[in-house]
């Protein structure tokens, strides 16, 4: 296997993976589940709140930076998990390599200044579907440069749950072989 999970960093929202070939670390952060806490945070994002936090995410980032002080780590997050990442930017951003933000939550009721900041992170790769209204507030604030270089667009889907799904960004042959998969902006 190419990656090994590091169980020390498992929380209700997070897992950390080490690339067995390179030693690179990737922190993954899940999106919402059908729990009152997650639904409450999703609703607060919907009405424009931009400071949504998770103690789990902050703790894991603190631990990674303590345990691997000279090593940047990548972060991959989905939906609500992206908002946790946004909330940690001021404290942890200097320790991140690449950000992979899948269907990040946003709202047209949020501060335009804040949305522009989150929509134009230079080391972020945004995975978005035009049929998904959840990241639309961010998408509308992306600069021309970001729109040209940072988003990866999923094939349009009419069903909202399908347009917001992670699986649309995983090639159907992903688990069938050891060939690396390379995505380019616009694919």
Coordinates of C-alpha atoms in Angstrom, one line a residue:
X1 CA 0.0 0.0 0.0
X2 CA 1.2 3.5 -0.8
X3 CA -0.2 5.1 2.4
X4 CA -0.3 4.1 6.1
X5 CA -2.7 5.6 8.5
X6 CA -1.2 7.0 11.7
X7 CA -3.8 6.1 14.4
X8 CA -2.5 8.5 17.0
X9 CA -4.2 11.3 15.0
X10 CA -7.6 9.7 14.5
X11 CA -10.4 11.7 15.9
X12 CA -14.1 12.0 15.1
X13 CA -13.2 14.3 12.2
X14 CA -9.6 13.5 11.3
X15 CA -7.1 10.9 10.0
X16 CA -3.5 11.4 9.1
X17 CA -1.8 9.4 6.4
X18 CA 1.9 8.9 5.6
X19 CA 3.2 8.2 2.1
X20 CA 5.3 5.0 2.5
X21 CA 7.6 6.0 -0.3
X22 CA 8.2 9.7 0.4
X23 CA 7.3 10.1 4.1
X24 CA 4.9 13.0 3.2
X25 CA 2.0 13.5 5.6
X26 CA -1.6 14.3 4.7
X27 CA -4.2 15.3 7.2
X28 CA -7.8 14.4 6.1
X29 CA -10.8 16.0 7.6
X30 CA -14.3 14.7 6.9
X31 CA -17.4 16.7 6.2
X32 CA -20.8 16.5 7.9
X33 CA -22.5 13.5 9.2
X34 CA -26.1 13.4 10.3
X35 CA -25.4 14.6 13.8
X36 CA -27.0 17.5 15.6
X37 CA -23.5 19.1 16.1
X38 CA -22.6 18.9 12.4
X39 CA -26.1 20.0 11.2
X40 CA -25.9 22.9 13.6
X41 CA -22.5 24.0 12.2
X42 CA -23.8 23.6 8.6
X43 CA -26.8 25.8 9.4
X44 CA -24.5 28.5 10.9
X45 CA -22.4 28.5 7.7
X46 CA -25.6 28.7 5.7
X47 CA -26.6 31.9 7.5
X48 CA -23.2 33.5 6.9
X49 CA -21.0 32.5 9.9
X50 CA -17.4 31.9 8.8
X51 CA -15.7 31.0 12.0
X52 CA -16.6 27.4 12.5
X53 CA -14.1 25.4 14.6
X54 CA -13.3 21.9 15.7
X55 CA -11.1 21.2 18.7
X56 CA -10.2 17.9 17.1
X57 CA -8.7 19.6 14.0
X58 CA -6.8 22.2 16.0
X59 CA -5.4 19.4 18.4
X60 CA -4.3 17.3 15.4
X61 CA -2.6 20.2 13.7
X62 CA -0.8 21.1 17.0
X63 CA 0.3 17.5 17.5
X64 CA 1.6 17.2 13.9
X65 CA 3.6 20.4 14.3
X66 CA 5.0 19.1 17.6
X67 CA 5.8 15.6 16.3
X68 CA 7.1 16.7 12.9
X69 CA 8.4 20.2 13.5
X70 CA 10.4 20.6 10.2
X71 CA 7.9 19.0 7.9
X72 CA 5.0 20.6 6.1
X73 CA 1.9 18.5 5.7
X74 CA -0.9 18.5 3.1
X75 CA -4.5 18.9 4.1
X76 CA -7.5 17.3 2.3
X77 CA -11.0 18.2 3.6
X78 CA -14.6 17.9 2.5
X79 CA -17.4 20.4 3.0
X80 CA -17.6 21.3 6.7
X81 CA -14.0 20.1 7.1
X82 CA -12.9 22.8 4.7
X83 CA -14.4 25.4 7.1
X84 CA -12.4 23.9 10.0
X85 CA -9.3 24.4 7.8
X86 CA -10.3 28.0 7.0
X87 CA -10.6 28.7 10.8
X88 CA -7.1 27.4 11.4
X89 CA -5.4 29.5 8.8
X90 CA -4.0 32.2 11.1
X91 CA -2.4 29.6 13.5
X92 CA -1.3 26.7 11.2
X93 CA -1.1 28.0 7.6
X94 CA 2.8 28.2 7.6
X95 CA 2.9 24.4 8.3
X96 CA 0.7 23.4 5.4
X97 CA 1.9 22.2 2.0
X98 CA -0.9 21.7 -0.4
X99 CA -4.6 22.1 0.4
X100 CA -7.2 19.9 -1.3
X101 CA -10.6 21.4 -0.6
X102 CA -13.6 19.3 -1.8
X103 CA -16.9 21.2 -2.0
X104 CA -16.1 23.8 0.6
X105 CA -19.0 25.2 2.6
X106 CA -19.9 28.8 2.0
X107 CA -22.9 31.2 2.0
X108 CA -23.8 34.3 0.0
X109 CA -24.7 35.8 3.4
X110 CA -21.1 35.7 4.6
X111 CA -18.6 38.6 4.5
X112 CA -17.4 39.1 1.0
X113 CA -13.9 40.0 2.3
X114 CA -13.8 36.7 4.2
X115 CA -15.1 34.7 1.2
X116 CA -12.5 36.3 -1.1
X117 CA -9.7 35.3 1.4
X118 CA -10.9 31.7 1.5
X119 CA -11.6 31.5 -2.2
X120 CA -8.1 32.6 -3.3
X121 CA -5.6 30.6 -1.2
X122 CA -2.6 30.2 -3.4
X123 CA -1.7 26.6 -2.4
X124 CA -5.4 25.4 -2.4
X125 CA -6.9 23.1 -5.0
X126 CA -10.7 23.5 -5.1
X127 CA -12.8 20.5 -6.2
X128 CA -16.1 21.9 -7.2
X129 CA -19.2 20.9 -9.1
X130 CA -21.2 23.7 -10.8
X131 CA -24.4 21.8 -9.7
X132 CA -23.4 22.1 -6.0
X133 CA -24.7 25.3 -4.3
X134 CA -22.7 24.7 -1.2
X135 CA -19.3 26.1 -2.5
X136 CA -21.0 28.7 -4.7
X137 CA -20.4 31.7 -2.3
X138 CA -16.6 30.9 -2.6
X139 CA -16.7 30.3 -6.3
X140 CA -18.3 33.7 -6.9
X141 CA -15.3 35.4 -5.1
X142 CA -12.5 33.6 -6.9
X143 CA -10.2 35.8 -8.8
X144 CA -9.6 35.3 -12.5
X145 CA -6.2 33.7 -11.6
X146 CA -7.7 31.3 -9.1
X147 CA -10.5 30.3 -11.6
X148 CA -7.9 29.6 -14.2
X149 CA -5.4 27.6 -12.1
X150 CA -6.9 26.2 -8.9
X151 CA -10.3 24.6 -9.4
X152 CA -11.0 21.1 -10.6
X153 CA -14.6 20.8 -11.9
X154 CA -16.7 17.7 -11.5
X155 CA -19.1 16.7 -14.3
X156 CA -22.3 18.5 -13.8
X157 CA -24.8 16.6 -11.7
X158 CA -28.4 17.5 -11.1
X159 CA -29.0 15.8 -7.8
X160 CA -27.7 18.0 -5.0
X161 CA -26.3 15.1 -2.9
X162 CA -24.4 13.8 -6.0
X163 CA -23.1 17.2 -6.9
X164 CA -21.7 17.5 -3.3
X165 CA -20.2 14.0 -3.2
X166 CA -16.5 13.2 -2.9
X167 CA -16.9 10.2 -5.2
X168 CA -17.3 12.3 -8.3
X169 CA -13.6 13.2 -8.0
X170 CA -12.4 9.7 -7.8
X171 CA -11.8 7.9 -11.1
X172 CA -13.8 4.7 -11.4
X173 CA -10.6 2.7 -11.8
X174 CA -9.0 4.2 -8.7
X175 CA -8.8 0.9 -6.7
X176 CA -8.0 -1.3 -9.7
X177 CA -4.3 -0.8 -10.1
X178 CA -1.1 0.9 -8.9
X179 CA -0.9 3.5 -11.7
X180 CA -0.9 7.0 -10.3
X181 CA -3.8 9.2 -11.2
X182 CA -3.0 12.8 -12.3
X183 CA -5.7 15.4 -12.4
X184 CA -5.2 18.8 -14.2
X185 CA -7.3 21.9 -13.7
X186 CA -10.3 21.8 -15.9
X187 CA -10.6 18.0 -15.9

